[in-house]
mmCIF file of C-alpha atoms (C1' of nucleotides) in Angstrom:
data_model
loop_
_atom_site.group_PDB
_atom_site.id
_atom_site.type_symbol
_atom_site.label_atom_id
_atom_site.label_comp_id
_atom_site.label_asym_id
_atom_site.label_seq_id
_atom_site.Cartn_x
_atom_site.Cartn_y
_atom_site.Cartn_z
ATOM 1 C CA MET A 1 0.020 0.041 -0.028
ATOM 2 C CA ARG A 2 1.427 3.313 -1.182
ATOM 3 C CA LEU A 3 1.489 6.243 1.180
ATOM 4 C CA LEU A 4 -1.345 8.617 0.656
ATOM 5 C CA PRO A 5 0.669 11.844 0.165
ATOM 6 C CA ASP A 6 2.718 9.947 -2.506
ATOM 7 C CA LEU A 7 -0.417 8.708 -4.316
ATOM 8 C CA LEU A 8 -2.049 12.141 -4.387
ATOM 9 C CA ARG A 9 1.113 13.781 -5.643
ATOM 10 C CA THR A 10 1.752 11.144 -8.325
ATOM 11 C CA THR A 11 -1.965 11.450 -9.438
ATOM 12 C CA TYR A 12 -1.492 15.154 -9.754
ATOM 13 C CA ARG A 13 1.749 14.789 -11.668
ATOM 14 C CA LEU A 14 0.203 12.346 -14.207
ATOM 15 C CA LEU A 15 -2.914 14.419 -14.740
ATOM 16 C CA GLU A 16 -0.792 17.560 -15.252
ATOM 17 C CA HIS A 17 1.414 15.794 -17.698
ATOM 18 C CA ALA A 18 -1.614 14.403 -19.623
ATOM 19 C CA TYR A 19 -3.700 17.667 -19.801
ATOM 20 C CA GLY A 20 -1.340 20.474 -19.025
ATOM 21 C CA LEU A 21 -2.142 23.850 -17.438
ATOM 22 C CA GLN A 22 -5.927 24.377 -17.043
ATOM 23 C CA GLY A 23 -5.714 28.055 -16.108
ATOM 24 C CA TRP A 24 -8.878 28.189 -13.866
ATOM 25 C CA TRP A 25 -10.955 30.128 -13.042
ATOM 26 C CA PRO A 26 -11.899 31.458 -16.378
ATOM 27 C CA LEU A 27 -12.461 35.242 -16.473
ATOM 28 C CA VAL A 28 -14.902 36.407 -19.154
ATOM 29 C CA GLY A 29 -13.569 39.903 -18.919
ATOM 30 C CA ARG A 30 -10.058 38.738 -19.676
ATOM 31 C CA ALA A 31 -10.991 36.518 -22.644
ATOM 32 C CA GLY A 32 -8.735 37.096 -25.611
ATOM 33 C CA THR A 33 -6.465 39.563 -23.738
ATOM 34 C CA PRO A 34 -2.693 38.815 -23.528
ATOM 35 C CA GLY A 35 -2.022 35.550 -21.649
ATOM 36 C CA TYR A 36 -5.678 34.427 -21.763
ATOM 37 C CA ASP A 37 -7.522 32.294 -24.339
ATOM 38 C CA PRO A 38 -10.854 33.185 -25.947
ATOM 39 C CA GLU A 39 -12.793 31.547 -23.116
ATOM 40 C CA GLY A 40 -10.885 33.425 -20.388
ATOM 41 C CA TYR A 41 -8.669 30.627 -19.200
ATOM 42 C CA LEU A 42 -5.158 31.653 -18.301
ATOM 43 C CA VAL A 43 -2.544 30.163 -20.718
ATOM 44 C CA ASP A 44 0.502 32.188 -19.757
ATOM 45 C CA PRO A 45 1.103 32.253 -15.995
ATOM 46 C CA GLU A 46 3.420 35.228 -16.525
ATOM 47 C CA ALA A 47 0.464 37.318 -17.603
ATOM 48 C CA ALA A 48 -1.545 36.656 -14.326
ATOM 49 C CA ARG A 49 -2.304 39.753 -12.383
ATOM 50 C CA PRO A 50 -4.168 40.578 -9.242
ATOM 51 C CA LEU A 51 -8.047 40.292 -9.331
ATOM 52 C CA ALA A 52 -10.137 43.437 -9.237
ATOM 53 C CA ASP A 53 -13.230 43.366 -6.964
ATOM 54 C CA GLU A 54 -15.454 43.039 -9.970
ATOM 55 C CA GLU A 55 -13.633 39.992 -11.098
ATOM 56 C CA ARG A 56 -13.882 38.425 -7.658
ATOM 57 C CA LEU A 57 -17.538 38.955 -7.841
ATOM 58 C CA GLU A 58 -17.728 37.479 -11.435
ATOM 59 C CA ILE A 59 -16.025 34.354 -10.162
ATOM 60 C CA ALA A 60 -18.400 34.015 -7.251
ATOM 61 C CA LEU A 61 -21.546 34.554 -9.495
ATOM 62 C CA GLY A 62 -20.094 31.919 -11.950
ATOM 63 C CA ALA A 63 -19.566 29.475 -9.070
ATOM 64 C CA VAL A 64 -23.297 29.633 -8.265
ATOM 65 C CA LEU A 65 -24.413 29.590 -11.888
ATOM 66 C CA THR A 66 -22.451 26.433 -12.685
ATOM 67 C CA GLN A 67 -23.947 24.484 -9.822
ATOM 68 C CA ASN A 68 -25.033 21.102 -11.404
ATOM 69 C CA THR A 69 -24.952 22.887 -14.813
ATOM 70 C CA ALA A 70 -22.652 22.572 -17.839
ATOM 71 C CA TRP A 71 -20.174 25.418 -17.717
ATOM 72 C CA GLU A 72 -21.043 26.669 -21.289
ATOM 73 C CA ASN A 73 -24.617 27.329 -20.036
ATOM 74 C CA ALA A 74 -23.259 29.043 -17.009
ATOM 75 C CA ARG A 75 -20.807 30.990 -19.018
ATOM 76 C CA ARG A 76 -23.536 32.417 -21.228
ATOM 77 C CA ALA A 77 -25.261 33.689 -18.119
ATOM 78 C CA VAL A 78 -22.078 35.292 -16.916
ATOM 79 C CA VAL A 79 -21.703 37.050 -20.298
ATOM 80 C CA ALA A 80 -25.314 38.168 -20.040
ATOM 81 C CA LEU A 81 -24.704 39.540 -16.574
ATOM 82 C CA ARG A 82 -21.647 41.515 -17.779
ATOM 83 C CA ASP A 83 -23.517 42.832 -20.752
ATOM 84 C CA GLY A 84 -26.366 44.014 -18.607
ATOM 85 C CA GLU A 85 -23.799 45.530 -16.173
ATOM 86 C CA PHE A 86 -25.041 43.410 -13.326
ATOM 87 C CA VAL A 87 -21.659 42.314 -12.033
ATOM 88 C CA SER A 88 -21.833 44.684 -9.108
ATOM 89 C CA THR A 89 -23.166 44.315 -5.635
ATOM 90 C CA GLU A 90 -25.408 47.497 -6.076
ATOM 91 C CA ALA A 91 -26.912 46.327 -9.356
ATOM 92 C CA LEU A 92 -27.655 42.973 -8.038
ATOM 93 C CA ARG A 93 -29.275 44.432 -4.979
ATOM 94 C CA ASP A 94 -31.437 46.739 -7.030
ATOM 95 C CA VAL A 95 -32.486 44.396 -9.890
ATOM 96 C CA GLU A 96 -35.832 42.588 -9.562
ATOM 97 C CA SER A 97 -35.451 38.807 -9.028
ATOM 98 C CA ASP A 98 -37.689 38.033 -12.093
ATOM 99 C CA LYS A 99 -35.664 40.324 -14.306
ATOM 100 C CA LEU A 100 -32.361 38.718 -12.994
ATOM 101 C CA ALA A 101 -33.859 35.258 -13.598
ATOM 102 C CA ARG A 102 -34.449 36.130 -17.251
ATOM 103 C CA VAL A 103 -30.887 37.427 -17.682
ATOM 104 C CA ILE A 104 -29.358 34.138 -16.363
ATOM 105 C CA ARG A 105 -31.919 31.876 -18.023
ATOM 106 C CA SER A 106 -29.290 29.826 -19.843
ATOM 107 C CA SER A 107 -27.816 28.523 -16.622
ATOM 108 C CA GLY A 108 -30.942 26.610 -15.609
ATOM 109 C CA TYR A 109 -32.594 26.770 -12.124
ATOM 110 C CA PHE A 110 -32.910 30.384 -12.906
ATOM 111 C CA ASN A 111 -35.367 31.372 -10.256
ATOM 112 C CA GLN A 112 -33.415 29.651 -7.484
ATOM 113 C CA LYS A 113 -30.105 31.000 -8.880
ATOM 114 C CA ALA A 114 -31.430 34.618 -9.163
ATOM 115 C CA ARG A 115 -32.282 34.462 -5.428
ATOM 116 C CA LYS A 116 -28.890 33.013 -4.780
ATOM 117 C CA LEU A 117 -26.998 35.771 -6.653
ATOM 118 C CA LYS A 118 -28.835 38.547 -4.813
ATOM 119 C CA LEU A 119 -28.058 36.955 -1.475
ATOM 120 C CA LEU A 120 -24.460 36.281 -2.351
ATOM 121 C CA ALA A 121 -24.003 39.855 -3.473
ATOM 122 C CA ARG A 122 -25.304 41.008 -0.104
ATOM 123 C CA SER A 123 -22.607 38.946 1.668
ATOM 124 C CA PHE A 124 -19.950 40.454 -0.657
ATOM 125 C CA GLU A 125 -20.831 43.957 0.445
ATOM 126 C CA ARG A 126 -19.821 42.974 3.911
ATOM 127 C CA MET A 127 -16.869 40.737 3.030
ATOM 128 C CA ASP A 128 -15.029 43.094 0.873
ATOM 129 C CA VAL A 129 -14.687 45.720 3.419
ATOM 130 C CA GLY A 130 -11.184 44.492 4.548
ATOM 131 C CA GLY A 131 -9.976 42.970 7.737
ATOM 132 C CA MET A 132 -11.868 39.759 7.381
ATOM 133 C CA ALA A 133 -9.911 36.740 8.672
ATOM 134 C CA GLU A 134 -9.695 33.679 6.458
ATOM 135 C CA THR A 135 -11.291 31.497 8.979
ATOM 136 C CA SER A 136 -14.441 33.629 9.069
ATOM 137 C CA ARG A 137 -14.743 34.143 5.274
ATOM 138 C CA ARG A 138 -15.677 30.481 4.861
ATOM 139 C CA SER A 139 -18.253 30.526 7.628
ATOM 140 C CA VAL A 140 -19.838 33.825 6.377
ATOM 141 C CA LEU A 141 -20.184 32.193 2.877
ATOM 142 C CA LEU A 142 -21.639 28.970 4.118
ATOM 143 C CA GLU A 143 -24.294 30.847 6.024
ATOM 144 C CA VAL A 144 -25.538 32.303 2.621
ATOM 145 C CA TRP A 145 -28.599 30.392 1.361
ATOM 146 C CA GLY A 146 -27.438 28.656 -1.892
ATOM 147 C CA VAL A 147 -23.769 28.508 -1.002
ATOM 148 C CA GLY A 148 -22.631 25.005 -0.023
ATOM 149 C CA PRO A 149 -19.088 23.682 0.594
ATOM 150 C CA GLU A 150 -18.073 23.400 -3.045
ATOM 151 C CA THR A 151 -19.281 26.827 -4.050
ATOM 152 C CA ALA A 152 -17.765 28.529 -0.879
ATOM 153 C CA ASP A 153 -14.373 26.746 -1.520
ATOM 154 C CA SER A 154 -14.458 27.624 -5.247
ATOM 155 C CA ILE A 155 -14.953 31.310 -4.329
ATOM 156 C CA LEU A 156 -12.387 31.227 -1.605
ATOM 157 C CA LEU A 157 -9.842 29.438 -3.708
ATOM 158 C CA TYR A 158 -10.233 31.188 -7.139
ATOM 159 C CA ALA A 159 -11.366 34.641 -6.029
ATOM 160 C CA TYR A 160 -9.567 35.076 -2.703
ATOM 161 C CA GLY A 161 -6.580 32.776 -3.141
ATOM 162 C CA GLU A 162 -7.258 30.873 0.036
ATOM 163 C CA PRO A 163 -6.002 27.268 -0.120
ATOM 164 C CA HIS A 164 -9.017 25.067 0.189
ATOM 165 C CA PHE A 165 -9.090 21.758 -1.539
ATOM 166 C CA ILE A 166 -12.308 21.265 -3.549
ATOM 167 C CA ALA A 167 -13.525 17.782 -2.824
ATOM 168 C CA ASP A 168 -16.506 17.824 -5.278
ATOM 169 C CA ALA A 169 -18.249 14.835 -6.877
ATOM 170 C CA TYR A 170 -15.568 14.369 -9.493
ATOM 171 C CA ALA A 171 -12.785 14.283 -6.917
ATOM 172 C CA ARG A 172 -14.742 11.769 -4.820
ATOM 173 C CA ARG A 173 -15.334 9.526 -7.868
ATOM 174 C CA VAL A 174 -11.777 9.678 -9.248
ATOM 175 C CA PHE A 175 -10.167 9.213 -5.876
ATOM 176 C CA ARG A 176 -12.304 6.284 -4.891
ATOM 177 C CA ARG A 177 -11.391 4.515 -8.023
ATOM 178 C CA VAL A 178 -7.670 5.305 -7.928
ATOM 179 C CA GLY A 179 -7.646 4.010 -4.354
ATOM 180 C CA VAL A 180 -7.250 7.092 -2.122
ATOM 181 C CA ALA A 181 -10.149 5.664 -0.046
ATOM 182 C CA GLN A 182 -11.972 2.406 0.104
ATOM 183 C CA ARG A 183 -15.362 3.845 0.450
ATOM 184 C CA GLU A 184 -16.821 7.092 -0.946
ATOM 185 C CA LEU A 185 -15.928 9.898 1.406
ATOM 186 C CA SER A 186 -18.071 12.888 2.302
ATOM 187 C CA TYR A 187 -16.998 16.226 1.070
ATOM 188 C CA ASP A 188 -15.528 17.324 4.417
ATOM 189 C CA GLU A 189 -13.820 13.915 4.898
ATOM 190 C CA LEU A 190 -12.043 14.023 1.553
ATOM 191 C CA GLN A 191 -11.112 17.642 1.951
ATOM 192 C CA ALA A 192 -9.584 16.928 5.415
ATOM 193 C CA THR A 193 -7.638 13.988 3.888
ATOM 194 C CA CYS A 194 -6.269 16.119 1.073
ATOM 195 C CA HIS A 195 -5.395 18.922 3.528
ATOM 196 C CA GLN A 196 -3.360 16.506 5.555
ATOM 197 C CA ALA A 197 -1.723 14.908 2.581
ATOM 198 C CA LEU A 198 -0.863 17.900 0.358
ATOM 199 C CA PRO A 199 0.893 21.117 0.973
ATOM 200 C CA ARG A 200 -1.475 24.074 1.506
ATOM 201 C CA ASP A 201 -0.869 25.646 -1.890
ATOM 202 C CA ARG A 202 -3.442 27.619 -3.721
ATOM 203 C CA GLU A 203 -1.854 27.021 -7.250
ATOM 204 C CA LEU A 204 -1.789 23.321 -6.517
ATOM 205 C CA TYR A 205 -5.297 23.155 -5.333
ATOM 206 C CA GLY A 206 -6.661 25.302 -8.161
ATOM 207 C CA GLU A 207 -4.961 23.204 -10.856
ATOM 208 C CA TYR A 208 -5.758 19.900 -9.098
ATOM 209 C CA HIS A 209 -9.454 20.683 -9.086
ATOM 210 C CA ALA A 210 -9.519 21.764 -12.716
ATOM 211 C CA LEU A 211 -7.540 18.720 -13.733
ATOM 212 C CA LEU A 212 -9.947 16.435 -11.882
ATOM 213 C CA VAL A 213 -12.862 17.968 -13.678
ATOM 214 C CA ARG A 214 -11.189 17.533 -16.973
ATOM 215 C CA HIS A 215 -10.148 13.952 -16.178
ATOM 216 C CA ALA A 216 -13.587 13.014 -14.887
ATOM 217 C CA ARG A 217 -15.142 14.267 -18.117
ATOM 218 C CA THR A 218 -12.724 12.602 -20.524
ATOM 219 C CA HIS A 219 -11.878 9.282 -18.898
ATOM 220 C CA CYS A 220 -13.193 8.795 -15.359
ATOM 221 C CA ARG A 221 -16.868 9.193 -16.372
ATOM 222 C CA LYS A 222 -19.759 7.612 -14.529
ATOM 223 C CA THR A 223 -19.007 4.642 -16.873
ATOM 224 C CA PRO A 224 -15.258 4.885 -17.074
ATOM 225 C CA ILE A 225 -13.277 4.856 -20.253
ATOM 226 C CA CYS A 226 -9.971 3.248 -19.071
ATOM 227 C CA GLU A 227 -8.549 2.993 -22.618
ATOM 228 C CA GLY A 228 -5.769 5.490 -22.682
ATOM 229 C CA CYS A 229 -6.335 6.766 -19.135
ATOM 230 C CA PRO A 230 -3.187 8.644 -17.799
ATOM 231 C CA LEU A 231 -3.808 7.121 -14.402
ATOM 232 C CA ARG A 232 -3.977 3.545 -15.547
ATOM 233 C CA ARG A 233 -0.646 2.456 -13.942
ATOM 234 C CA ILE A 234 -1.575 3.609 -10.466
ATOM 235 C CA CYS A 235 -5.364 3.141 -10.524
ATOM 236 C CA SER A 236 -6.818 0.265 -8.469
ATOM 237 C CA TYR A 237 -10.081 0.360 -10.418
ATOM 238 C CA ALA A 238 -8.361 -0.239 -13.719
ATOM 239 C CA ARG A 239 -6.374 -3.097 -12.383
ATOM 240 C CA SER A 240 -9.388 -4.790 -10.730
ATOM 241 C "C1'" DC B 1 -36.233 10.356 -26.653
ATOM 242 C "C1'" DG B 2 -32.940 10.000 -22.291
ATOM 243 C "C1'" DC B 3 -28.969 11.356 -19.833
ATOM 244 C "C1'" DC B 4 -25.835 14.519 -18.083
ATOM 245 C "C1'" DA B 5 -23.596 18.859 -16.366
ATOM 246 C "C1'" DG B 6 -17.707 22.252 -12.167
ATOM 247 C "C1'" DG B 7 -24.727 21.465 -6.176
ATOM 248 C "C1'" DT B 8 -27.930 22.891 -2.689
ATOM 249 C "C1'" DG B 9 -31.787 23.119 0.415
ATOM 250 C "C1'" DG B 10 -35.733 21.091 2.353
ATOM 251 C "C1'" DG B 11 -38.421 17.425 3.996
ATOM 252 C "C1'" DA B 12 -39.127 12.475 5.249
ATOM 253 C "C1'" DT B 13 -37.230 8.502 7.336
ATOM 254 C "C1'" DA C 1 -27.142 10.844 9.790
ATOM 255 C "C1'" DT C 2 -28.851 9.589 5.378
ATOM 256 C "C1'" DC C 3 -31.820 9.187 1.456
ATOM 257 C "C1'" DC C 4 -34.986 11.445 -1.834
ATOM 258 C "C1'" DC C 5 -36.500 15.128 -4.528
ATOM 259 C "C1'" DA C 6 -37.092 19.804 -6.827
ATOM 260 C "C1'" DC C 7 -34.821 22.971 -9.338
ATOM 261 C "C1'" DA C 8 -34.291 23.824 -15.564
ATOM 262 C "C1'" DT C 9 -31.333 24.792 -19.615
ATOM 263 C "C1'" DG C 10 -28.873 23.080 -23.570
ATOM 264 C "C1'" DG C 11 -25.671 19.555 -25.867
ATOM 265 C "C1'" DC C 12 -25.183 15.089 -27.357
#
DNA sequence: CGCCAGGTGGGAT
DNA sequence: ATCCCACATGGC
Protein backbone atom coordinates (compact mmCIF):
# COMPACT_ATOMS: atom_id res chain seq x y z
CA MET A 1 0.00 0.00 0.00
CA ARG A 2 1.43 3.29 -1.18
CA LEU A 3 1.51 6.26 1.15
CA LEU A 4 -1.39 8.61 0.64
CA PRO A 5 0.62 11.83 0.09
CA ASP A 6 2.66 9.94 -2.50
CA LEU A 7 -0.44 8.70 -4.28
CA LEU A 8 -2.06 12.15 -4.36
CA ARG A 9 1.11 13.80 -5.67
CA THR A 10 1.66 11.13 -8.31
CA THR A 11 -1.96 11.44 -9.44
CA TYR A 12 -1.51 15.18 -9.80
CA ARG A 13 1.71 14.78 -11.75
CA LEU A 14 0.17 12.29 -14.18
CA LEU A 15 -2.89 14.46 -14.77
CA GLU A 16 -0.76 17.57 -15.23
CA HIS A 17 1.43 15.72 -17.71
CA ALA A 18 -1.57 14.42 -19.65
CA TYR A 19 -3.71 17.55 -19.77
CA GLY A 20 -1.34 20.46 -19.06
CA LEU A 21 -2.15 23.81 -17.46
CA GLN A 22 -5.90 24.37 -17.05
CA GLY A 23 -5.70 28.05 -16.06
CA TRP A 24 -8.80 28.17 -13.86
CA TRP A 25 -10.92 30.10 -13.00
CA PRO A 26 -11.90 31.44 -16.45
CA LEU A 27 -12.54 35.21 -16.46
CA VAL A 28 -14.93 36.38 -19.14
CA GLY A 29 -13.56 39.91 -18.90
CA ARG A 30 -10.02 38.76 -19.69
CA ALA A 31 -10.99 36.50 -22.59
CA GLY A 32 -8.74 37.16 -25.55
CA THR A 33 -6.45 39.56 -23.68
CA PRO A 34 -2.70 38.82 -23.55
CA GLY A 35 -2.06 35.54 -21.68
CA TYR A 36 -5.71 34.42 -21.79
CA ASP A 37 -7.53 32.28 -24.34
CA PRO A 38 -10.87 33.21 -25.98
CA GLU A 39 -12.80 31.60 -23.11
CA GLY A 40 -10.90 33.47 -20.42
CA TYR A 41 -8.64 30.65 -19.23
CA LEU A 42 -5.10 31.64 -18.28
CA VAL A 43 -2.59 30.19 -20.76
CA ASP A 44 0.49 32.20 -19.78
CA PRO A 45 1.11 32.26 -16.00
CA GLU A 46 3.43 35.24 -16.50
CA ALA A 47 0.43 37.30 -17.59
CA ALA A 48 -1.54 36.67 -14.38
CA ARG A 49 -2.30 39.80 -12.40
CA PRO A 50 -4.25 40.55 -9.22
CA LEU A 51 -8.02 40.32 -9.36
CA ALA A 52 -10.19 43.41 -9.27
CA ASP A 53 -13.21 43.36 -6.93
CA GLU A 54 -15.52 43.03 -9.93
CA GLU A 55 -13.57 40.01 -11.15
CA ARG A 56 -13.84 38.40 -7.73
CA LEU A 57 -17.58 38.92 -7.87
CA GLU A 58 -17.72 37.48 -11.39
CA ILE A 59 -16.02 34.32 -10.14
CA ALA A 60 -18.44 34.03 -7.25
CA LEU A 61 -21.47 34.50 -9.50
CA GLY A 62 -20.07 31.92 -11.92
CA ALA A 63 -19.56 29.46 -9.07
CA VAL A 64 -23.28 29.63 -8.27
CA LEU A 65 -24.36 29.63 -11.90
CA THR A 66 -22.44 26.44 -12.67
CA GLN A 67 -24.00 24.44 -9.83
CA ASN A 68 -25.00 21.12 -11.39
CA THR A 69 -24.87 22.86 -14.76
CA ALA A 70 -22.63 22.59 -17.81
CA TRP A 71 -20.11 25.45 -17.76
CA GLU A 72 -21.05 26.57 -21.26
CA ASN A 73 -24.60 27.30 -20.07
CA ALA A 74 -23.30 29.06 -16.98
CA ARG A 75 -20.79 31.02 -19.04
CA ARG A 76 -23.52 32.43 -21.25
CA ALA A 77 -25.28 33.66 -18.14
CA VAL A 78 -22.06 35.32 -16.91
CA VAL A 79 -21.72 37.05 -20.28
CA ALA A 80 -25.33 38.20 -20.06
CA LEU A 81 -24.72 39.55 -16.55
CA ARG A 82 -21.71 41.49 -17.77
CA ASP A 83 -23.54 42.82 -20.80
CA GLY A 84 -26.34 44.03 -18.54
CA GLU A 85 -23.80 45.53 -16.13
CA PHE A 86 -25.10 43.36 -13.30
CA VAL A 87 -21.67 42.31 -12.03
CA SER A 88 -21.84 44.73 -9.11
CA THR A 89 -23.23 44.38 -5.62
CA GLU A 90 -25.40 47.48 -6.08
CA ALA A 91 -26.87 46.36 -9.40
CA LEU A 92 -27.67 42.92 -8.00
CA ARG A 93 -29.26 44.49 -4.94
CA ASP A 94 -31.48 46.76 -7.05
CA VAL A 95 -32.53 44.41 -9.86
CA GLU A 96 -35.84 42.56 -9.56
CA SER A 97 -35.48 38.82 -9.09
CA ASP A 98 -37.71 38.07 -12.08
CA LYS A 99 -35.64 40.33 -14.28
CA LEU A 100 -32.42 38.74 -13.03
CA ALA A 101 -33.84 35.27 -13.62
CA ARG A 102 -34.46 36.15 -17.27
CA VAL A 103 -30.89 37.38 -17.66
CA ILE A 104 -29.39 34.14 -16.32
CA ARG A 105 -31.93 31.89 -18.03
CA SER A 106 -29.33 29.81 -19.88
CA SER A 107 -27.82 28.51 -16.64
CA GLY A 108 -30.95 26.62 -15.61
CA TYR A 109 -32.58 26.75 -12.16
CA PHE A 110 -32.87 30.44 -12.92
CA ASN A 111 -35.43 31.33 -10.25
CA GLN A 112 -33.40 29.73 -7.49
CA LYS A 113 -30.14 31.09 -8.84
CA ALA A 114 -31.50 34.63 -9.15
CA ARG A 115 -32.29 34.51 -5.46
CA LYS A 116 -28.89 33.01 -4.71
CA LEU A 117 -27.03 35.72 -6.64
CA LYS A 118 -28.84 38.50 -4.80
CA LEU A 119 -28.08 36.95 -1.42
CA LEU A 120 -24.46 36.29 -2.36
CA ALA A 121 -24.00 39.90 -3.48
CA ARG A 122 -25.27 41.03 -0.06
CA SER A 123 -22.62 38.96 1.67
CA PHE A 124 -19.95 40.41 -0.64
CA GLU A 125 -20.85 43.92 0.41
CA ARG A 126 -19.83 42.94 3.92
CA MET A 127 -16.88 40.68 3.03
CA ASP A 128 -15.00 43.09 0.83
CA VAL A 129 -14.66 45.72 3.52
CA GLY A 130 -11.21 44.42 4.52
CA GLY A 131 -9.96 42.99 7.75
CA MET A 132 -11.86 39.74 7.41
CA ALA A 133 -9.89 36.76 8.66
CA GLU A 134 -9.73 33.73 6.40
CA THR A 135 -11.29 31.48 8.98
CA SER A 136 -14.39 33.60 9.10
CA ARG A 137 -14.76 34.18 5.34
CA ARG A 138 -15.68 30.54 4.85
CA SER A 139 -18.27 30.51 7.61
CA VAL A 140 -19.77 33.75 6.32
CA LEU A 141 -20.16 32.22 2.86
CA LEU A 142 -21.60 28.96 4.19
CA GLU A 143 -24.33 30.89 5.99
CA VAL A 144 -25.55 32.28 2.67
CA TRP A 145 -28.59 30.41 1.33
CA GLY A 146 -27.48 28.66 -1.86
CA VAL A 147 -23.79 28.48 -1.00
CA GLY A 148 -22.64 25.01 -0.01
CA PRO A 149 -19.11 23.73 0.61
CA GLU A 150 -18.08 23.39 -3.03
CA THR A 151 -19.33 26.82 -4.03
CA ALA A 152 -17.77 28.42 -0.94
CA ASP A 153 -14.41 26.75 -1.53
CA SER A 154 -14.43 27.65 -5.24
CA ILE A 155 -14.99 31.29 -4.34
CA LEU A 156 -12.35 31.25 -1.61
CA LEU A 157 -9.79 29.43 -3.74
CA TYR A 158 -10.20 31.15 -7.08
CA ALA A 159 -11.38 34.61 -6.04
CA TYR A 160 -9.57 35.08 -2.73
CA GLY A 161 -6.58 32.77 -3.13
CA GLU A 162 -7.30 30.81 0.04
CA PRO A 163 -5.97 27.24 -0.23
CA HIS A 164 -9.05 25.04 0.21
CA PHE A 165 -9.10 21.71 -1.60
CA ILE A 166 -12.34 21.32 -3.57
CA ALA A 167 -13.55 17.81 -2.77
CA ASP A 168 -16.42 17.77 -5.27
CA ALA A 169 -18.27 14.84 -6.81
CA TYR A 170 -15.58 14.36 -9.47
CA ALA A 171 -12.77 14.30 -6.93
CA ARG A 172 -14.67 11.79 -4.83
CA ARG A 173 -15.30 9.54 -7.83
CA VAL A 174 -11.76 9.68 -9.24
CA PHE A 175 -10.08 9.24 -5.87
CA ARG A 176 -12.31 6.33 -4.89
CA ARG A 177 -11.42 4.52 -8.09
CA VAL A 178 -7.72 5.34 -7.92
CA GLY A 179 -7.66 3.98 -4.39
CA VAL A 180 -7.29 7.05 -2.19
CA ALA A 181 -10.10 5.65 -0.04
CA GLN A 182 -11.99 2.38 0.04
CA ARG A 183 -15.43 3.89 0.43
CA GLU A 184 -16.87 7.09 -1.02
CA LEU A 185 -15.94 9.85 1.43
CA SER A 186 -18.07 12.85 2.27
CA TYR A 187 -16.99 16.29 1.08
CA ASP A 188 -15.54 17.23 4.47
CA GLU A 189 -13.82 13.88 4.94
CA LEU A 190 -12.07 13.99 1.57
CA GLN A 191 -11.12 17.63 2.00
CA ALA A 192 -9.56 16.91 5.39
CA THR A 193 -7.67 13.98 3.90
CA CYS A 194 -6.27 16.14 1.09
CA HIS A 195 -5.40 18.98 3.45
CA GLN A 196 -3.34 16.56 5.52
CA ALA A 197 -1.65 14.85 2.59
CA LEU A 198 -0.86 17.85 0.38
CA PRO A 199 0.85 21.19 0.99
CA ARG A 200 -1.55 24.10 1.51
CA ASP A 201 -0.87 25.63 -1.89
CA ARG A 202 -3.40 27.66 -3.77
CA GLU A 203 -1.88 27.04 -7.22
CA LEU A 204 -1.75 23.31 -6.57
CA TYR A 205 -5.36 23.12 -5.36
CA GLY A 206 -6.63 25.29 -8.18
CA GLU A 207 -4.99 23.22 -10.87
CA TYR A 208 -5.77 19.94 -9.14
CA HIS A 209 -9.48 20.67 -9.07
CA ALA A 210 -9.49 21.77 -12.71
CA LEU A 211 -7.52 18.68 -13.74
CA LEU A 212 -9.94 16.39 -11.89
CA VAL A 213 -12.87 17.98 -13.69
CA ARG A 214 -11.11 17.53 -17.00
CA HIS A 215 -10.14 13.95 -16.24
CA ALA A 216 -13.58 12.97 -14.92
CA ARG A 217 -15.15 14.30 -18.12
CA THR A 218 -12.78 12.59 -20.54
CA HIS A 219 -11.90 9.26 -18.92
CA CYS A 220 -13.22 8.81 -15.40
CA ARG A 221 -16.88 9.23 -16.33
CA LYS A 222 -19.74 7.55 -14.54
CA THR A 223 -19.03 4.62 -16.84
CA PRO A 224 -15.26 4.91 -17.09
CA ILE A 225 -13.23 4.83 -20.28
CA CYS A 226 -10.02 3.26 -19.07
CA GLU A 227 -8.57 3.00 -22.56
CA GLY A 228 -5.76 5.53 -22.71
CA CYS A 229 -6.31 6.72 -19.13
CA PRO A 230 -3.25 8.59 -17.83
CA LEU A 231 -3.82 7.13 -14.34
CA ARG A 232 -3.96 3.55 -15.53
CA ARG A 233 -0.65 2.53 -13.97
CA ILE A 234 -1.60 3.61 -10.47
CA CYS A 235 -5.38 3.09 -10.52
CA SER A 236 -6.78 0.25 -8.45
CA TYR A 237 -10.04 0.31 -10.44
CA ALA A 238 -8.36 -0.22 -13.81
CA ARG A 239 -6.37 -3.11 -12.39
CA SER A 240 -9.32 -4.81 -10.72
C1' DC B 1 -36.23 10.34 -26.70
C1' DG B 2 -32.98 9.95 -22.21
C1' DC B 3 -28.95 11.30 -19.81
C1' DC B 4 -25.80 14.49 -18.07
C1' DA B 5 -23.63 18.86 -16.41
C1' DG B 6 -17.71 22.26 -12.24
C1' DG B 7 -24.78 21.42 -6.17
C1' DT B 8 -27.90 22.90 -2.71
C1' DG B 9 -31.79 23.12 0.40
C1' DG B 10 -35.79 21.07 2.35
C1' DG B 11 -38.41 17.44 3.93
C1' DA B 12 -39.11 12.52 5.27
C1' DT B 13 -37.26 8.45 7.32
C1' DA C 1 -27.10 10.87 9.80
C1' DT C 2 -28.82 9.61 5.34
C1' DC C 3 -31.76 9.17 1.52
C1' DC C 4 -34.98 11.47 -1.86
C1' DC C 5 -36.58 15.11 -4.53
C1' DA C 6 -37.14 19.78 -6.85
C1' DC C 7 -34.85 22.97 -9.32
C1' DA C 8 -34.28 23.82 -15.54
C1' DT C 9 -31.39 24.81 -19.57
C1' DG C 10 -28.82 23.08 -23.58
C1' DG C 11 -25.71 19.59 -25.83
C1' DC C 12 -25.21 15.03 -27.37
